[in-house]
Amino acid sequence: MSRTPKEGLDYFPLVTRFEDKVELLIAEFGSRAVGIITSLYQKIYSNGYYTNWNDDVLMLFARYLNEEKTVINDVIKRCFDREIFDKSMYENYGILTSRGIQKQYLKVCKDARRTKVVMIKEFCLINGNCDEFKSIITEFISINDENKPINDSENTQSKVKESKENNTVKNKDGYTKE
């Protein structure tokens, strides 16, 4: 039986020197910003190229980091201002992602030689004509698409629950055994 295509990443590259927009976050919020942004990247990449973001996710994330929700919200707002995250994706779909995150995700998938990468077309910020990633993205699905990649139509095997036959036999003492 074929396995379901993996969506998330087990690792992602972390640069040795942050770009200026992240350095500005660190200047504004101190070392807390490093922990928050790195943990957000972990959450995003473990899911794939985006993560859902709402009050419940914020509450659990704040608990995980042992950080105040207001501080996390302030950092995320500044991430929108500095284009670390795409604000329109959050406003329209309630997700955190960016073009840079998606490019990094596809690069890691390409380097890992994944044969199938499925992306939700409404979430995709990568130019469809980008030759570098054209060979990687093998399928676009819609948010409302009922054919999720988990139920891959290429899989020809099916798992059928087998019923156990009644094999009970009474021995000479009257006890039953299977």
JSON list of C-alpha atoms in Angstrom, two decimals:
[
{"chain": "A", "resi": 1, "resn": "MET", "atom": "CA", "xyz": [0.00, 0.00, 0.00]},
{"chain": "A", "resi": 2, "resn": "SER", "atom": "CA", "xyz": [1.40, 3.42, -0.86]},
{"chain": "A", "resi": 3, "resn": "ARG", "atom": "CA", "xyz": [1.91, 5.95, 1.88]},
{"chain": "A", "resi": 4, "resn": "THR", "atom": "CA", "xyz": [0.14, 9.26, 2.08]},
{"chain": "A", "resi": 5, "resn": "PRO", "atom": "CA", "xyz": [2.33, 12.05, 0.75]},
{"chain": "A", "resi": 6, "resn": "LYS", "atom": "CA", "xyz": [4.07, 13.88, 3.60]},
{"chain": "A", "resi": 7, "resn": "GLU", "atom": "CA", "xyz": [3.04, 17.50, 3.89]},
{"chain": "A", "resi": 8, "resn": "GLY", "atom": "CA", "xyz": [5.14, 18.93, 6.71]},
{"chain": "A", "resi": 9, "resn": "LEU", "atom": "CA", "xyz": [8.90, 19.10, 7.06]},
{"chain": "A", "resi": 10, "resn": "ASP", "atom": "CA", "xyz": [11.09, 17.38, 9.64]},
{"chain": "A", "resi": 11, "resn": "TYR", "atom": "CA", "xyz": [13.59, 20.24, 9.43]},
{"chain": "A", "resi": 12, "resn": "PHE", "atom": "CA", "xyz": [14.00, 23.67, 7.92]},
{"chain": "A", "resi": 13, "resn": "PRO", "atom": "CA", "xyz": [17.15, 25.74, 7.40]},
{"chain": "A", "resi": 14, "resn": "LEU", "atom": "CA", "xyz": [17.75, 28.54, 9.87]},
{"chain": "A", "resi": 15, "resn": "VAL", "atom": "CA", "xyz": [20.09, 31.23, 8.62]},
{"chain": "A", "resi": 16, "resn": "THR", "atom": "CA", "xyz": [23.24, 32.16, 10.52]},
{"chain": "A", "resi": 17, "resn": "ARG", "atom": "CA", "xyz": [22.39, 35.85, 10.27]},
{"chain": "A", "resi": 18, "resn": "PHE", "atom": "CA", "xyz": [18.82, 37.13, 10.29]},
{"chain": "A", "resi": 19, "resn": "GLU", "atom": "CA", "xyz": [17.73, 39.53, 7.58]},
{"chain": "A", "resi": 20, "resn": "ASP", "atom": "CA", "xyz": [17.14, 43.16, 8.56]},
{"chain": "A", "resi": 21, "resn": "LYS", "atom": "CA", "xyz": [13.38, 42.82, 9.00]},
{"chain": "A", "resi": 22, "resn": "VAL", "atom": "CA", "xyz": [13.90, 40.12, 11.65]},
{"chain": "A", "resi": 23, "resn": "GLU", "atom": "CA", "xyz": [16.76, 42.11, 13.23]},
{"chain": "A", "resi": 24, "resn": "LEU", "atom": "CA", "xyz": [14.32, 45.03, 13.57]},
{"chain": "A", "resi": 25, "resn": "LEU", "atom": "CA", "xyz": [11.89, 42.75, 15.40]},
{"chain": "A", "resi": 26, "resn": "ILE", "atom": "CA", "xyz": [14.69, 41.76, 17.77]},
{"chain": "A", "resi": 27, "resn": "ALA", "atom": "CA", "xyz": [15.58, 45.43, 18.28]},
{"chain": "A", "resi": 28, "resn": "GLU", "atom": "CA", "xyz": [11.94, 46.17, 19.11]},
{"chain": "A", "resi": 29, "resn": "PHE", "atom": "CA", "xyz": [11.02, 43.13, 21.24]},
{"chain": "A", "resi": 30, "resn": "GLY", "atom": "CA", "xyz": [14.38, 41.81, 22.40]},
{"chain": "A", "resi": 31, "resn": "SER", "atom": "CA", "xyz": [15.32, 38.15, 22.49]},
{"chain": "A", "resi": 32, "resn": "ARG", "atom": "CA", "xyz": [11.64, 37.20, 22.92]},
{"chain": "A", "resi": 33, "resn": "ALA", "atom": "CA", "xyz": [11.22, 37.90, 19.20]},
{"chain": "A", "resi": 34, "resn": "VAL", "atom": "CA", "xyz": [13.77, 35.22, 18.28]},
{"chain": "A", "resi": 35, "resn": "GLY", "atom": "CA", "xyz": [11.90, 32.57, 20.27]},
{"chain": "A", "resi": 36, "resn": "ILE", "atom": "CA", "xyz": [8.51, 33.61, 18.94]},
{"chain": "A", "resi": 37, "resn": "ILE", "atom": "CA", "xyz": [9.50, 33.85, 15.28]},
{"chain": "A", "resi": 38, "resn": "THR", "atom": "CA", "xyz": [11.52, 30.62, 15.35]},
{"chain": "A", "resi": 39, "resn": "SER", "atom": "CA", "xyz": [8.66, 28.78, 17.04]},
{"chain": "A", "resi": 40, "resn": "LEU", "atom": "CA", "xyz": [6.22, 30.17, 14.48]},
{"chain": "A", "resi": 41, "resn": "TYR", "atom": "CA", "xyz": [8.47, 28.89, 11.70]},
{"chain": "A", "resi": 42, "resn": "GLN", "atom": "CA", "xyz": [8.55, 25.47, 13.40]},
{"chain": "A", "resi": 43, "resn": "LYS", "atom": "CA", "xyz": [4.75, 25.45, 13.59]},
{"chain": "A", "resi": 44, "resn": "ILE", "atom": "CA", "xyz": [4.40, 26.49, 9.95]},
{"chain": "A", "resi": 45, "resn": "TYR", "atom": "CA", "xyz": [6.98, 24.11, 8.47]},
{"chain": "A", "resi": 46, "resn": "SER", "atom": "CA", "xyz": [5.78, 21.13, 10.52]},
{"chain": "A", "resi": 47, "resn": "ASN", "atom": "CA", "xyz": [2.40, 21.64, 8.83]},
{"chain": "A", "resi": 48, "resn": "GLY", "atom": "CA", "xyz": [3.84, 22.44, 5.40]},
{"chain": "A", "resi": 49, "resn": "TYR", "atom": "CA", "xyz": [3.89, 26.01, 4.12]},
{"chain": "A", "resi": 50, "resn": "TYR", "atom": "CA", "xyz": [1.23, 27.64, 6.30]},
{"chain": "A", "resi": 51, "resn": "THR", "atom": "CA", "xyz": [-0.50, 27.28, 9.63]},
{"chain": "A", "resi": 52, "resn": "ASN", "atom": "CA", "xyz": [-3.99, 28.21, 10.71]},
{"chain": "A", "resi": 53, "resn": "TRP", "atom": "CA", "xyz": [-4.03, 31.08, 13.17]},
{"chain": "A", "resi": 54, "resn": "ASN", "atom": "CA", "xyz": [-6.89, 32.08, 15.46]},
{"chain": "A", "resi": 55, "resn": "ASP", "atom": "CA", "xyz": [-7.52, 32.83, 19.14]},
{"chain": "A", "resi": 56, "resn": "ASP", "atom": "CA", "xyz": [-7.47, 29.15, 20.16]},
{"chain": "A", "resi": 57, "resn": "VAL", "atom": "CA", "xyz": [-4.19, 28.49, 18.35]},
{"chain": "A", "resi": 58, "resn": "LEU", "atom": "CA", "xyz": [-2.76, 31.67, 19.91]},
{"chain": "A", "resi": 59, "resn": "MET", "atom": "CA", "xyz": [-3.77, 30.52, 23.38]},
{"chain": "A", "resi": 60, "resn": "LEU", "atom": "CA", "xyz": [-2.10, 27.12, 22.97]},
{"chain": "A", "resi": 61, "resn": "PHE", "atom": "CA", "xyz": [0.97, 28.69, 21.34]},
{"chain": "A", "resi": 62, "resn": "ALA", "atom": "CA", "xyz": [1.33, 31.19, 24.21]},
{"chain": "A", "resi": 63, "resn": "ARG", "atom": "CA", "xyz": [1.06, 28.35, 26.71]},
{"chain": "A", "resi": 64, "resn": "TYR", "atom": "CA", "xyz": [3.67, 26.34, 24.79]},
{"chain": "A", "resi": 65, "resn": "LEU", "atom": "CA", "xyz": [6.10, 29.29, 24.82]},
{"chain": "A", "resi": 66, "resn": "ASN", "atom": "CA", "xyz": [5.11, 30.46, 28.30]},
{"chain": "A", "resi": 67, "resn": "GLU", "atom": "CA", "xyz": [4.65, 33.89, 26.77]},
{"chain": "A", "resi": 68, "resn": "GLU", "atom": "CA", "xyz": [1.91, 36.50, 27.01]},
{"chain": "A", "resi": 69, "resn": "LYS", "atom": "CA", "xyz": [-0.66, 36.44, 24.19]},
{"chain": "A", "resi": 70, "resn": "THR", "atom": "CA", "xyz": [-0.39, 40.21, 23.76]},
{"chain": "A", "resi": 71, "resn": "VAL", "atom": "CA", "xyz": [3.37, 40.00, 23.14]},
{"chain": "A", "resi": 72, "resn": "ILE", "atom": "CA", "xyz": [2.89, 37.25, 20.54]},
{"chain": "A", "resi": 73, "resn": "ASN", "atom": "CA", "xyz": [0.13, 39.26, 18.85]},
{"chain": "A", "resi": 74, "resn": "ASP", "atom": "CA", "xyz": [2.35, 42.37, 18.81]},
{"chain": "A", "resi": 75, "resn": "VAL", "atom": "CA", "xyz": [5.21, 40.41, 17.23]},
{"chain": "A", "resi": 76, "resn": "ILE", "atom": "CA", "xyz": [2.88, 38.95, 14.58]},
{"chain": "A", "resi": 77, "resn": "LYS", "atom": "CA", "xyz": [1.45, 42.40, 13.79]},
{"chain": "A", "resi": 78, "resn": "ARG", "atom": "CA", "xyz": [4.98, 43.69, 13.25]},
{"chain": "A", "resi": 79, "resn": "CYS", "atom": "CA", "xyz": [5.69, 40.61, 11.08]},
{"chain": "A", "resi": 80, "resn": "PHE", "atom": "CA", "xyz": [2.80, 41.73, 8.87]},
{"chain": "A", "resi": 81, "resn": "ASP", "atom": "CA", "xyz": [4.19, 45.29, 8.78]},
{"chain": "A", "resi": 82, "resn": "ARG", "atom": "CA", "xyz": [7.65, 44.03, 7.82]},
{"chain": "A", "resi": 83, "resn": "GLU", "atom": "CA", "xyz": [6.22, 41.49, 5.31]},
{"chain": "A", "resi": 84, "resn": "ILE", "atom": "CA", "xyz": [7.60, 38.46, 7.15]},
{"chain": "A", "resi": 85, "resn": "PHE", "atom": "CA", "xyz": [4.04, 37.12, 6.97]},
{"chain": "A", "resi": 86, "resn": "ASP", "atom": "CA", "xyz": [1.49, 37.96, 4.28]},
{"chain": "A", "resi": 87, "resn": "LYS", "atom": "CA", "xyz": [-1.25, 40.06, 5.88]},
{"chain": "A", "resi": 88, "resn": "SER", "atom": "CA", "xyz": [-3.81, 39.41, 3.13]},
{"chain": "A", "resi": 89, "resn": "MET", "atom": "CA", "xyz": [-3.50, 35.63, 3.64]},
{"chain": "A", "resi": 90, "resn": "TYR", "atom": "CA", "xyz": [-4.27, 36.11, 7.32]},
{"chain": "A", "resi": 91, "resn": "GLU", "atom": "CA", "xyz": [-7.17, 38.49, 6.67]},
{"chain": "A", "resi": 92, "resn": "ASN", "atom": "CA", "xyz": [-8.72, 36.33, 3.94]},
{"chain": "A", "resi": 93, "resn": "TYR", "atom": "CA", "xyz": [-8.01, 32.80, 5.19]},
{"chain": "A", "resi": 94, "resn": "GLY", "atom": "CA", "xyz": [-6.81, 33.02, 8.79]},
{"chain": "A", "resi": 95, "resn": "ILE", "atom": "CA", "xyz": [-3.39, 31.55, 8.02]},
{"chain": "A", "resi": 96, "resn": "LEU", "atom": "CA", "xyz": [0.23, 32.57, 8.55]},
{"chain": "A", "resi": 97, "resn": "THR", "atom": "CA", "xyz": [2.44, 32.17, 5.49]},
{"chain": "A", "resi": 98, "resn": "SER", "atom": "CA", "xyz": [4.53, 34.23, 3.09]},
{"chain": "A", "resi": 99, "resn": "ARG", "atom": "CA", "xyz": [6.15, 33.99, -0.31]},
{"chain": "A", "resi": 100, "resn": "GLY", "atom": "CA", "xyz": [9.54, 33.42, 1.37]},
{"chain": "A", "resi": 101, "resn": "ILE", "atom": "CA", "xyz": [8.17, 30.62, 3.55]},
{"chain": "A", "resi": 102, "resn": "GLN", "atom": "CA", "xyz": [6.60, 28.93, 0.53]},
{"chain": "A", "resi": 103, "resn": "LYS", "atom": "CA", "xyz": [9.81, 29.21, -1.51]},
{"chain": "A", "resi": 104, "resn": "GLN", "atom": "CA", "xyz": [11.80, 27.71, 1.36]},
{"chain": "A", "resi": 105, "resn": "TYR", "atom": "CA", "xyz": [9.24, 24.90, 1.77]},
{"chain": "A", "resi": 106, "resn": "LEU", "atom": "CA", "xyz": [9.39, 24.01, -1.93]},
{"chain": "A", "resi": 107, "resn": "LYS", "atom": "CA", "xyz": [13.19, 24.17, -1.95]},
{"chain": "A", "resi": 108, "resn": "VAL", "atom": "CA", "xyz": [13.40, 21.71, 0.95]},
{"chain": "A", "resi": 109, "resn": "CYS", "atom": "CA", "xyz": [10.84, 19.44, -0.77]},
{"chain": "A", "resi": 110, "resn": "LYS", "atom": "CA", "xyz": [12.89, 19.58, -3.97]},
{"chain": "A", "resi": 111, "resn": "ASP", "atom": "CA", "xyz": [16.13, 18.82, -2.09]},
{"chain": "A", "resi": 112, "resn": "ALA", "atom": "CA", "xyz": [14.37, 15.92, -0.32]},
{"chain": "A", "resi": 113, "resn": "ARG", "atom": "CA", "xyz": [13.31, 14.62, -3.76]},
{"chain": "A", "resi": 114, "resn": "ARG", "atom": "CA", "xyz": [9.63, 14.51, -2.91]},
{"chain": "A", "resi": 115, "resn": "THR", "atom": "CA", "xyz": [7.71, 13.18, -5.86]},
{"chain": "A", "resi": 116, "resn": "LYS", "atom": "CA", "xyz": [4.44, 14.93, -5.09]},
{"chain": "A", "resi": 117, "resn": "VAL", "atom": "CA", "xyz": [3.77, 18.28, -3.48]},
{"chain": "A", "resi": 118, "resn": "VAL", "atom": "CA", "xyz": [0.20, 19.44, -3.23]},
{"chain": "A", "resi": 119, "resn": "MET", "atom": "CA", "xyz": [-0.61, 23.09, -2.65]},
{"chain": "A", "resi": 120, "resn": "ILE", "atom": "CA", "xyz": [-3.88, 24.87, -2.08]},
{"chain": "A", "resi": 121, "resn": "LYS", "atom": "CA", "xyz": [-4.10, 27.27, -5.01]},
{"chain": "A", "resi": 122, "resn": "GLU", "atom": "CA", "xyz": [-5.78, 30.03, -2.98]},
{"chain": "A", "resi": 123, "resn": "PHE", "atom": "CA", "xyz": [-2.86, 29.98, -0.49]},
{"chain": "A", "resi": 124, "resn": "CYS", "atom": "CA", "xyz": [-0.10, 29.90, -3.10]},
{"chain": "A", "resi": 125, "resn": "LEU", "atom": "CA", "xyz": [2.00, 33.09, -3.29]},
{"chain": "A", "resi": 126, "resn": "ILE", "atom": "CA", "xyz": [4.59, 31.61, -5.65]},
{"chain": "A", "resi": 127, "resn": "ASN", "atom": "CA", "xyz": [4.32, 32.70, -9.27]},
{"chain": "A", "resi": 128, "resn": "GLY", "atom": "CA", "xyz": [2.97, 29.74, -11.27]},
{"chain": "A", "resi": 129, "resn": "ASN", "atom": "CA", "xyz": [5.47, 30.46, -14.04]},
{"chain": "A", "resi": 130, "resn": "CYS", "atom": "CA", "xyz": [8.45, 30.10, -11.73]},
{"chain": "A", "resi": 131, "resn": "ASP", "atom": "CA", "xyz": [10.64, 27.56, -13.55]},
{"chain": "A", "resi": 132, "resn": "GLU", "atom": "CA", "xyz": [12.57, 26.70, -10.38]},
{"chain": "A", "resi": 133, "resn": "PHE", "atom": "CA", "xyz": [9.49, 25.18, -8.73]},
{"chain": "A", "resi": 134, "resn": "LYS", "atom": "CA", "xyz": [7.48, 24.08, -11.77]},
{"chain": "A", "resi": 135, "resn": "SER", "atom": "CA", "xyz": [8.89, 20.54, -11.56]},
{"chain": "A", "resi": 136, "resn": "ILE", "atom": "CA", "xyz": [7.98, 20.23, -7.87]},
{"chain": "A", "resi": 137, "resn": "ILE", "atom": "CA", "xyz": [4.35, 21.27, -7.55]},
{"chain": "A", "resi": 138, "resn": "THR", "atom": "CA", "xyz": [2.52, 18.35, -9.05]},
{"chain": "A", "resi": 139, "resn": "GLU", "atom": "CA", "xyz": [-0.99, 19.29, -8.01]},
{"chain": "A", "resi": 140, "resn": "PHE", "atom": "CA", "xyz": [-3.00, 22.32, -6.99]},
{"chain": "A", "resi": 141, "resn": "ILE", "atom": "CA", "xyz": [-6.21, 21.80, -5.06]},
{"chain": "A", "resi": 142, "resn": "SER", "atom": "CA", "xyz": [-8.87, 24.27, -4.06]},
{"chain": "A", "resi": 143, "resn": "ILE", "atom": "CA", "xyz": [-9.92, 25.01, -0.49]},
{"chain": "A", "resi": 144, "resn": "ASN", "atom": "CA", "xyz": [-13.34, 23.56, -1.24]},
{"chain": "A", "resi": 145, "resn": "ASP", "atom": "CA", "xyz": [-11.95, 20.58, -3.16]},
{"chain": "A", "resi": 146, "resn": "GLU", "atom": "CA", "xyz": [-13.38, 17.33, -1.83]},
{"chain": "A", "resi": 147, "resn": "ASN", "atom": "CA", "xyz": [-10.49, 15.35, -3.34]},
{"chain": "A", "resi": 148, "resn": "LYS", "atom": "CA", "xyz": [-7.91, 15.89, -0.62]},
{"chain": "A", "resi": 149, "resn": "PRO", "atom": "CA", "xyz": [-4.41, 14.51, -1.25]},
{"chain": "A", "resi": 150, "resn": "ILE", "atom": "CA", "xyz": [-4.86, 12.04, 1.60]},
{"chain": "A", "resi": 151, "resn": "ASN", "atom": "CA", "xyz": [-7.20, 10.02, -0.60]},
{"chain": "A", "resi": 152, "resn": "ASP", "atom": "CA", "xyz": [-4.82, 9.72, -3.49]},
{"chain": "A", "resi": 153, "resn": "SER", "atom": "CA", "xyz": [-6.67, 8.35, -6.54]},
{"chain": "A", "resi": 154, "resn": "GLU", "atom": "CA", "xyz": [-3.47, 6.75, -7.79]},
{"chain": "A", "resi": 155, "resn": "ASN", "atom": "CA", "xyz": [-3.59, 4.29, -4.92]},
{"chain": "A", "resi": 156, "resn": "THR", "atom": "CA", "xyz": [-5.03, 1.09, -6.36]},
{"chain": "A", "resi": 157, "resn": "GLN", "atom": "CA", "xyz": [-5.00, -0.90, -3.15]},
{"chain": "A", "resi": 158, "resn": "SER", "atom": "CA", "xyz": [-7.87, -0.89, -0.75]},
{"chain": "A", "resi": 159, "resn": "LYS", "atom": "CA", "xyz": [-8.05, -1.96, 2.82]},
{"chain": "A", "resi": 160, "resn": "VAL", "atom": "CA", "xyz": [-11.02, -4.22, 3.50]},
{"chain": "A", "resi": 161, "resn": "LYS", "atom": "CA", "xyz": [-11.97, -5.21, 6.99]},
{"chain": "A", "resi": 162, "resn": "GLU", "atom": "CA", "xyz": [-11.99, -8.96, 7.16]},
{"chain": "A", "resi": 163, "resn": "SER", "atom": "CA", "xyz": [-14.60, -10.62, 9.30]},
{"chain": "A", "resi": 164, "resn": "LYS", "atom": "CA", "xyz": [-13.52, -13.32, 11.67]},
{"chain": "A", "resi": 165, "resn": "GLU", "atom": "CA", "xyz": [-15.28, -16.60, 11.05]},
{"chain": "A", "resi": 166, "resn": "ASN", "atom": "CA", "xyz": [-16.83, -18.48, 13.91]},
{"chain": "A", "resi": 167, "resn": "ASN", "atom": "CA", "xyz": [-14.29, -21.20, 14.59]},
{"chain": "A", "resi": 168, "resn": "THR", "atom": "CA", "xyz": [-15.47, -22.27, 18.01]},
{"chain": "A", "resi": 169, "resn": "VAL", "atom": "CA", "xyz": [-15.34, -25.96, 18.70]},
{"chain": "A", "resi": 170, "resn": "LYS", "atom": "CA", "xyz": [-16.46, -27.78, 21.83]},
{"chain": "A", "resi": 171, "resn": "ASN", "atom": "CA", "xyz": [-13.97, -30.24, 23.14]},
{"chain": "A", "resi": 172, "resn": "LYS", "atom": "CA", "xyz": [-14.95, -33.44, 24.98]},
{"chain": "A", "resi": 173, "resn": "ASP", "atom": "CA", "xyz": [-15.14, -31.58, 28.32]},
{"chain": "A", "resi": 174, "resn": "GLY", "atom": "CA", "xyz": [-17.70, -29.12, 26.88]},
{"chain": "A", "resi": 175, "resn": "TYR", "atom": "CA", "xyz": [-15.35, -26.14, 26.80]},
{"chain": "A", "resi": 176, "resn": "THR", "atom": "CA", "xyz": [-15.17, -23.99, 23.71]},
{"chain": "A", "resi": 177, "resn": "LYS", "atom": "CA", "xyz": [-11.96, -23.02, 22.01]},
{"chain": "A", "resi": 178, "resn": "GLU", "atom": "CA", "xyz": [-11.10, -21.19, 18.87]}
]
